[in-house]
PDB file of C-alpha atoms in Angstrom:
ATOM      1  CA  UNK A  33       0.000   0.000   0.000  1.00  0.00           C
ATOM      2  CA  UNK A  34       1.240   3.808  -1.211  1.00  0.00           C
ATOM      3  CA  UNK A  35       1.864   6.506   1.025  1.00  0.00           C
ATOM      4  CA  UNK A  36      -0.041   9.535   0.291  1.00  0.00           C
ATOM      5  CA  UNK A  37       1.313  11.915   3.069  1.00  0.00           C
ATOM      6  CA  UNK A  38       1.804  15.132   2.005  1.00  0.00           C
ATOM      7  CA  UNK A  39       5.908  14.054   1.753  1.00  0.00           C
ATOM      8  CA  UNK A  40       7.575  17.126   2.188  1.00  0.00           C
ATOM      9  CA  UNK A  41       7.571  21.459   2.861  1.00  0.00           C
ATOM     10  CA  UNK A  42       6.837  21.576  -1.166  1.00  0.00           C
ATOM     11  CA  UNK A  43       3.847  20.358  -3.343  1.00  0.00           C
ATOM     12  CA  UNK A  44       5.212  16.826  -4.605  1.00  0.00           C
ATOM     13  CA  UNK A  45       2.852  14.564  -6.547  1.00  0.00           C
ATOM     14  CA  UNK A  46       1.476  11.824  -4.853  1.00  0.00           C
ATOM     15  CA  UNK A  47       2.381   8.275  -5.234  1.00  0.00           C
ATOM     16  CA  UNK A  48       0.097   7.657  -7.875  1.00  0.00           C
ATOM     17  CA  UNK A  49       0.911  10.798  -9.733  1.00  0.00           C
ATOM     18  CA  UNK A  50       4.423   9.936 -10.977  1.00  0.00           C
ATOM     19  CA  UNK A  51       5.537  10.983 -13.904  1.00  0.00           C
ATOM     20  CA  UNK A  52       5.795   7.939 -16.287  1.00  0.00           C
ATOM     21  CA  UNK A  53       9.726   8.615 -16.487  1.00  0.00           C
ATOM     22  CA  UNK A  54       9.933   8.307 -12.940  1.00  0.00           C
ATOM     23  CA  UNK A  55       7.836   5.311 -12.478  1.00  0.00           C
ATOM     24  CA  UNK A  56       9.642   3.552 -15.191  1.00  0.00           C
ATOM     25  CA  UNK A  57      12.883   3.953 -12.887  1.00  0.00           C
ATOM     26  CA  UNK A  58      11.617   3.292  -9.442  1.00  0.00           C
ATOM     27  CA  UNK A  59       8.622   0.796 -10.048  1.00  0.00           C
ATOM     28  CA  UNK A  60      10.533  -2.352  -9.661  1.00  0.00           C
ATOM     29  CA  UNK A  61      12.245  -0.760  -6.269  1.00  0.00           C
ATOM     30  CA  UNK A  62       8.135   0.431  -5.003  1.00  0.00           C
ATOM     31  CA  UNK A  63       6.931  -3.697  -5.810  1.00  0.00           C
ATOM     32  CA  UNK A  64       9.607  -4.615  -4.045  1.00  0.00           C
ATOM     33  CA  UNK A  65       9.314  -2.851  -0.947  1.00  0.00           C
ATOM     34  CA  UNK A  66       5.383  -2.087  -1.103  1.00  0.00           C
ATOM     35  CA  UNK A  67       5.721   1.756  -1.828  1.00  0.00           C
ATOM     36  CA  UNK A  68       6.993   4.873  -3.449  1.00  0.00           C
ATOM     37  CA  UNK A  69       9.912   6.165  -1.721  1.00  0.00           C
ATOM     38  CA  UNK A  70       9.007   9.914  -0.458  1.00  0.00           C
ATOM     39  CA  UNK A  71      12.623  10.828  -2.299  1.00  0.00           C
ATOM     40  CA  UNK A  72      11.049   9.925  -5.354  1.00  0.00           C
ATOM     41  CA  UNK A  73       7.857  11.688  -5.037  1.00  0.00           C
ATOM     42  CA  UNK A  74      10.337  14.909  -4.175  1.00  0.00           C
ATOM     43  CA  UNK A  75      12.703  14.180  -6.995  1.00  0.00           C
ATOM     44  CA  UNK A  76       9.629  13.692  -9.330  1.00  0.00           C
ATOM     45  CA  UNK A  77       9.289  17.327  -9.476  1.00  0.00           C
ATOM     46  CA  UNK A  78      11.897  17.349 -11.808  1.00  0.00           C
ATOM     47  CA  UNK A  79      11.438  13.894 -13.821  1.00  0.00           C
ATOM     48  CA  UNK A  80      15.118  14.396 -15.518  1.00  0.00           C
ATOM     49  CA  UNK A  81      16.562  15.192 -12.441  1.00  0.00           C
ATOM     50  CA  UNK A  82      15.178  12.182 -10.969  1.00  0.00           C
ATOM     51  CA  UNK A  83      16.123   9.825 -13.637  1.00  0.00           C
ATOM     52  CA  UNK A  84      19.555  11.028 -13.794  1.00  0.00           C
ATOM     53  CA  UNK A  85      20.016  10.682  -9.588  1.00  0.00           C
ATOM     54  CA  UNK A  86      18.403   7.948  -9.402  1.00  0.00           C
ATOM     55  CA  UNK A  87      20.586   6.062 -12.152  1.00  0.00           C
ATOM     56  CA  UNK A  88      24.108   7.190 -10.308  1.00  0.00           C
ATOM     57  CA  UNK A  89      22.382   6.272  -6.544  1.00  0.00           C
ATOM     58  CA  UNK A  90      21.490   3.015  -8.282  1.00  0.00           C
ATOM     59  CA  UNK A  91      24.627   2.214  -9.510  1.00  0.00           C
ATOM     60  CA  UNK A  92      26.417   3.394  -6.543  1.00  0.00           C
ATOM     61  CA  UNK A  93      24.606   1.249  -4.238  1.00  0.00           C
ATOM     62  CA  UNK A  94      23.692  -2.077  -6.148  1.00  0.00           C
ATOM     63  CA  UNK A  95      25.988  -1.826  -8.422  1.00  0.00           C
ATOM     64  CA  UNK A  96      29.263  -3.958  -8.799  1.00  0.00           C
ATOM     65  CA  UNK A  97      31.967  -2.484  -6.423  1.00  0.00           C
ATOM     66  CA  UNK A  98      35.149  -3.675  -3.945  1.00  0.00           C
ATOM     67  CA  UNK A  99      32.769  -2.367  -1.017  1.00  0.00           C
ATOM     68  CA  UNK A 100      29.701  -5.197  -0.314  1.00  0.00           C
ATOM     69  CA  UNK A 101      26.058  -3.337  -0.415  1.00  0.00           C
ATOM     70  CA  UNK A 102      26.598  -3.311   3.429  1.00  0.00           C
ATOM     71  CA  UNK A 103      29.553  -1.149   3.747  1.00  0.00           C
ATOM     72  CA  UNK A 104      27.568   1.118   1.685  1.00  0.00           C
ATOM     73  CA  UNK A 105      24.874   0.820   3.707  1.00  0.00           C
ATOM     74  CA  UNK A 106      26.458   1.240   6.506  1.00  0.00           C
ATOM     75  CA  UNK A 107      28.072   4.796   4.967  1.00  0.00           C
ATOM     76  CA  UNK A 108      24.225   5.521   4.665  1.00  0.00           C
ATOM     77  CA  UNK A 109      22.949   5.004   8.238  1.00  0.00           C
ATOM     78  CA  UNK A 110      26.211   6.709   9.381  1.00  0.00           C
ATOM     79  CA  UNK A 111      26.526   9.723   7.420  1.00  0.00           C
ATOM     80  CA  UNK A 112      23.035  10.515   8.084  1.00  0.00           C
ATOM     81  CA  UNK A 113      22.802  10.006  11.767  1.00  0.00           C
ATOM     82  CA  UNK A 114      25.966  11.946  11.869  1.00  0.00           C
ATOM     83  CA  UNK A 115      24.347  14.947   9.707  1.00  0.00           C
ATOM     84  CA  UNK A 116      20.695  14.754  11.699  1.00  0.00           C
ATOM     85  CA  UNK A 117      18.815  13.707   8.898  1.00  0.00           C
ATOM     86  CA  UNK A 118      15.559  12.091   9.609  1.00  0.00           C
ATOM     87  CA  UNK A 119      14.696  10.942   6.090  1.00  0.00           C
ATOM     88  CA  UNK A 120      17.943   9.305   5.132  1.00  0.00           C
ATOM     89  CA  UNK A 121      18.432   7.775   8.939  1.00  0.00           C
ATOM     90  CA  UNK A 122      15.129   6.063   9.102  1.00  0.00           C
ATOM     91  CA  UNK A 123      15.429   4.808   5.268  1.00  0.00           C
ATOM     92  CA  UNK A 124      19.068   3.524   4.989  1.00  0.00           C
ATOM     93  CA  UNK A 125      18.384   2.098   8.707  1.00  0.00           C
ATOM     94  CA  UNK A 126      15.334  -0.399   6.838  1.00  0.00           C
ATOM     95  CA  UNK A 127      17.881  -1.210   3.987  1.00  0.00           C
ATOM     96  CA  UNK A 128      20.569  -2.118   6.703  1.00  0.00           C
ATOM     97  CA  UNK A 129      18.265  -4.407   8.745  1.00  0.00           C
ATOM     98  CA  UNK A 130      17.257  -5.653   5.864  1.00  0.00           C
ATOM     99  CA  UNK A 131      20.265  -6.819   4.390  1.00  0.00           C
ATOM    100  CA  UNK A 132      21.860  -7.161   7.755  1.00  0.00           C
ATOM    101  CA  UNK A 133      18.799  -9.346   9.629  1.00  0.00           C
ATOM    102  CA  UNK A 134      20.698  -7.036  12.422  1.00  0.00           C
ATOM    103  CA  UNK A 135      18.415  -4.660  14.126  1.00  0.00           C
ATOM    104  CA  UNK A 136      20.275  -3.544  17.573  1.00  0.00           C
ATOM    105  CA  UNK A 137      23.530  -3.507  15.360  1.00  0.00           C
ATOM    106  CA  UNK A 138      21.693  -1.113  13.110  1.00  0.00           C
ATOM    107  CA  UNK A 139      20.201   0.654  15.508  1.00  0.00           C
ATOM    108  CA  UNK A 140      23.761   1.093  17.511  1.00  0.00           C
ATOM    109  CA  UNK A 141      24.976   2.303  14.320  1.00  0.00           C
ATOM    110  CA  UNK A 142      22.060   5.208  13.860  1.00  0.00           C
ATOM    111  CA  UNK A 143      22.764   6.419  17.205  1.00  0.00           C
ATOM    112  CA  UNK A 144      26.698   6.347  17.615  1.00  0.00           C
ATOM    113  CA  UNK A 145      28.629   4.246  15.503  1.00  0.00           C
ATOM    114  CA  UNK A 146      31.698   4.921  17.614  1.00  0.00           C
ATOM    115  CA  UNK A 147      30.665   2.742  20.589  1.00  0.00           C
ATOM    116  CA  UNK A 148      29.947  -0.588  18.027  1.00  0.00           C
ATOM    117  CA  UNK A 149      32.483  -3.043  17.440  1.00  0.00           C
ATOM    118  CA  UNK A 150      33.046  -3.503  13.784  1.00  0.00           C
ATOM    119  CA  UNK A 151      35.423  -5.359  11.544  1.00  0.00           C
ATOM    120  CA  UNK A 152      38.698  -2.830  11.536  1.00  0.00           C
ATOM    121  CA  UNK A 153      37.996  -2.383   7.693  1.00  0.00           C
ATOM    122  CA  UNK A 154      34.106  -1.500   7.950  1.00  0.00           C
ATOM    123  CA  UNK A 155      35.842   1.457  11.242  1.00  0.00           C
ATOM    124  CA  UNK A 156      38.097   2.857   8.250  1.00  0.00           C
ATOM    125  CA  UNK A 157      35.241   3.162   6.075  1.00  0.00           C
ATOM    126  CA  UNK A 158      33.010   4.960   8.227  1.00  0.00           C
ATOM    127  CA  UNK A 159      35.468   7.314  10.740  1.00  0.00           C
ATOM    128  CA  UNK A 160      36.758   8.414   6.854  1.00  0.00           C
ATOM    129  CA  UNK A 161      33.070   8.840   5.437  1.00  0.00           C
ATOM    130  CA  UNK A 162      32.333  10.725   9.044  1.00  0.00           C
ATOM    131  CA  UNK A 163      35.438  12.841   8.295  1.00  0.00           C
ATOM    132  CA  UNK A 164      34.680  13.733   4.915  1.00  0.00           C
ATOM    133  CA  UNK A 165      31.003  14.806   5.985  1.00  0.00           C
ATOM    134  CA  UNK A 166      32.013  16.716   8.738  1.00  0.00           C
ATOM    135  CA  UNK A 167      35.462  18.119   8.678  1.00  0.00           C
ATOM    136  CA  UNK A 168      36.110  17.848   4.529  1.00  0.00           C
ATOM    137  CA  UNK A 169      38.695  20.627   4.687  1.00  0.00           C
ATOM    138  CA  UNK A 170      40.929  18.744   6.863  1.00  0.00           C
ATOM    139  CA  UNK A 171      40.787  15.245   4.839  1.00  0.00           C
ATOM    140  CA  UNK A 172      44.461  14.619   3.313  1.00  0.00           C
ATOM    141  CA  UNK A 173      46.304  12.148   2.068  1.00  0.00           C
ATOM    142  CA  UNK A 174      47.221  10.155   4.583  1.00  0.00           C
ATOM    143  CA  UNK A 175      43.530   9.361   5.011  1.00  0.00           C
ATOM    144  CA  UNK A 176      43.716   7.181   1.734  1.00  0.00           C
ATOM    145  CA  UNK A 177      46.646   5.605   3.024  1.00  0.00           C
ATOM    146  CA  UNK A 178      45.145   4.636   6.002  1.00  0.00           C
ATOM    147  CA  UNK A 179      42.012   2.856   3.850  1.00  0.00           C
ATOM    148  CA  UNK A 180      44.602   1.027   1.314  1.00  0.00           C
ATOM    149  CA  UNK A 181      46.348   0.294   4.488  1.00  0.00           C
ATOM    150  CA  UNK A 182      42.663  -1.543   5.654  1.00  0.00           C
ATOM    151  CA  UNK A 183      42.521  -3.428   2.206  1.00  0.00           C
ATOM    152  CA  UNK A 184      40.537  -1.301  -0.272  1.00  0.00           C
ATOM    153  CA  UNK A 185      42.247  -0.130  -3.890  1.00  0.00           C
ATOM    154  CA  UNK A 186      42.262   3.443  -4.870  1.00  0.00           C
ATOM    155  CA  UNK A 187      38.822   2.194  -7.098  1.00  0.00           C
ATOM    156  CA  UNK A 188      36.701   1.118  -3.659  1.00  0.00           C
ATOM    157  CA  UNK A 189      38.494   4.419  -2.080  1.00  0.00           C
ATOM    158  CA  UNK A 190      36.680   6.306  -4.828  1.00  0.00           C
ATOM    159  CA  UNK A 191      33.203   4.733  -3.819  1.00  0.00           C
ATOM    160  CA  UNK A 192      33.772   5.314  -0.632  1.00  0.00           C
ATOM    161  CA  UNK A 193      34.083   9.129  -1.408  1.00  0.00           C
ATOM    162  CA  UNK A 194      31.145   8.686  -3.774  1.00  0.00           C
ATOM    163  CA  UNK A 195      29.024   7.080  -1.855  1.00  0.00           C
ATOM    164  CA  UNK A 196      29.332   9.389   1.016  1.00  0.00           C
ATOM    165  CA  UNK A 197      29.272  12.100  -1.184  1.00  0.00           C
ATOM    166  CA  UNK A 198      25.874  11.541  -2.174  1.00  0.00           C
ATOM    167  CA  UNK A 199      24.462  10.779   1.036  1.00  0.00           C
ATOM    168  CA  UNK A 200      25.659  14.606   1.812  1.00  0.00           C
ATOM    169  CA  UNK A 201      23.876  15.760  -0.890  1.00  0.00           C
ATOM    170  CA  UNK A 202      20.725  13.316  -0.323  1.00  0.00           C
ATOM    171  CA  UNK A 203      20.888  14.845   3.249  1.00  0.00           C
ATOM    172  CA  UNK A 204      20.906  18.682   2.046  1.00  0.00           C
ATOM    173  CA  UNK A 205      18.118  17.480  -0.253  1.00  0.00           C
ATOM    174  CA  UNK A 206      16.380  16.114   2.386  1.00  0.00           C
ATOM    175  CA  UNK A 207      16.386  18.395   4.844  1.00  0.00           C
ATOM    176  CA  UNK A 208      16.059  21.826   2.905  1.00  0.00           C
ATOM    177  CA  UNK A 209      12.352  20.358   1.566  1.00  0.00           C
ATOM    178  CA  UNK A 210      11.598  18.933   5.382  1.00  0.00           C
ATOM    179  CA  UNK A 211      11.182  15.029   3.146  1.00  0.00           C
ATOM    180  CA  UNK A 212       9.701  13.005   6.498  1.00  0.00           C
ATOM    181  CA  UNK A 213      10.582   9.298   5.567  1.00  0.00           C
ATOM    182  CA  UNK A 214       7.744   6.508   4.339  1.00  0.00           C
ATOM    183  CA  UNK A 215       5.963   5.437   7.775  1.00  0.00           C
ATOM    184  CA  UNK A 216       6.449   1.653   6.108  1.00  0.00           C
ATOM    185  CA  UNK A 217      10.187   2.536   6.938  1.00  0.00           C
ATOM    186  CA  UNK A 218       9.995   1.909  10.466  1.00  0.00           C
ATOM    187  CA  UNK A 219       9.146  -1.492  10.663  1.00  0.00           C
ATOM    188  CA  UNK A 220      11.159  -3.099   7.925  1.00  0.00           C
ATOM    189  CA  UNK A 221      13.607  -5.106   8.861  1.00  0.00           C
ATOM    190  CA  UNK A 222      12.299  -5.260  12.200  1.00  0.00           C
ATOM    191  CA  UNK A 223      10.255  -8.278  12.207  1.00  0.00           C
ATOM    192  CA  UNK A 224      10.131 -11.898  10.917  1.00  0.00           C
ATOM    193  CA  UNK A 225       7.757 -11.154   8.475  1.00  0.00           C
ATOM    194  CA  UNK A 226       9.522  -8.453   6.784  1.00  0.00           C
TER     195      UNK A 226
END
C-alpha cells in the first residue's frame, strides 16, 4: 500500500501521480518494498533530475563495487545520523536491517557508531566517510593511506568518497524540503515477516 502523506515542505505529486519517467525507474524498487519512496515523489518534481540521480544512486549502491552493499549501507545510516537527517536515517536504517537481519547492530549504528564493534575495515570506512562529511577541509592524504592500508584499492576508495558524497547531498536534499521518511520505513527489517 502507497503513502499519500503530504511528503515534504513543497507540493510533490502523490504516489500515484508519478511521472511515467519516474515510475519507469523506481517501479521495480516500489513492488519490491510495497511503496513509493518519499525521495522519489520529491525528486519527481523534476522527472530528468530524478532519472539522472536515481541512475548514479542506483549504480552506486547495487551496483558492482570492492565495497559489499553493506559497507555502503552502513556509509548511509552513518553519514546521516551523523548529519541529523531524519529521512535518510530512518530509510538507509530499513535497507541495513534488511540486508543485515541485524536490528540492535543497526540501531547502535544510527545512534553512535563509535561505541559498536566492527570489523577494523568497515571502522576505516566509516570514521573516513564521518570525516569527509564533517570536517572535509581537513581530509588529506594520509587518510587514503590509512584505507589502502585496511585493504581497499584506490577504485573502492573512490566509492567510498562517492558514496558518502551523495548521502551529503541526499541529506541537504532532504532536509532543505523537510522530506519526512515513508511510515512503512519503520518497521522493515524489524520483524520476521519483513
Amino acid at each position: 500500500m502507497s503513502s499519500n502523506t503530504a511528503g515534504a515542505w513543497i507540493l510533490i505529486p502523490s504516489a500515484d501521480e508519478l511521472p511515467a519517467r519516474v515510475n519507469d525507474e523506481i517501479g521495480d524498487v516500489s513492488e519490491r518494498i510495497g511503496f513509493v519512496p518519499n525521495v522519489a515523489r520529491l525528486l519527481a518534481v523534476t522527472p530528468s533530475h530524478f532519472v539522472g540521480w536515481w541512475r548514479y544512486f542506483d549504480e552506486l549502491m547495487r551496483g558492482p563495487s570492492g565495497l559489499t552493499k553493506t559497507q555502503r549501507e552502513m556509509i548511509a545510516v552513518v553519514v546521516s545520523a551523523e548529519s541529523g537527517c531524519p529521512y535518510c536515517q530512518i530509510a538507509h536504517s530499513a535497507a541495513l536491517r534488511l540486508r543485515t537481519k541485524n536490528p540492535t547492530l543497526v540501531d547502535r549504528l544510527a545512534v553512535n557508531y563509535r561505541q559498536v564493534q566492527l570489523d577494523p575495515s568497515d571502522r576505516a570506512v566509516l570514521d573516513f566517510a564521518v570525516k569527509l562529511t564533517r570536517t572535509p577541509e581537513a581530509c588529506e592524504e594520509n587518510d587514503l593511506v590509512c584505507l589502502r592500508q585496511a585493504g581497499f584499492t584506490d577504485e573502492d576508495i573512490l566509492h567510498i568518497i562517492e558514496v558518502t558524497a551523495i548521502f551529503n547531498y541526499n541529506v541537504r536534499l532532504a532536509t532543505a524540503t523537510g522530506l519526512f521518511p515513508n511510515p512503512e520505513y519503520h518497521d522493515l527489517g524489524r520483524t520476521s515477516a519483513a
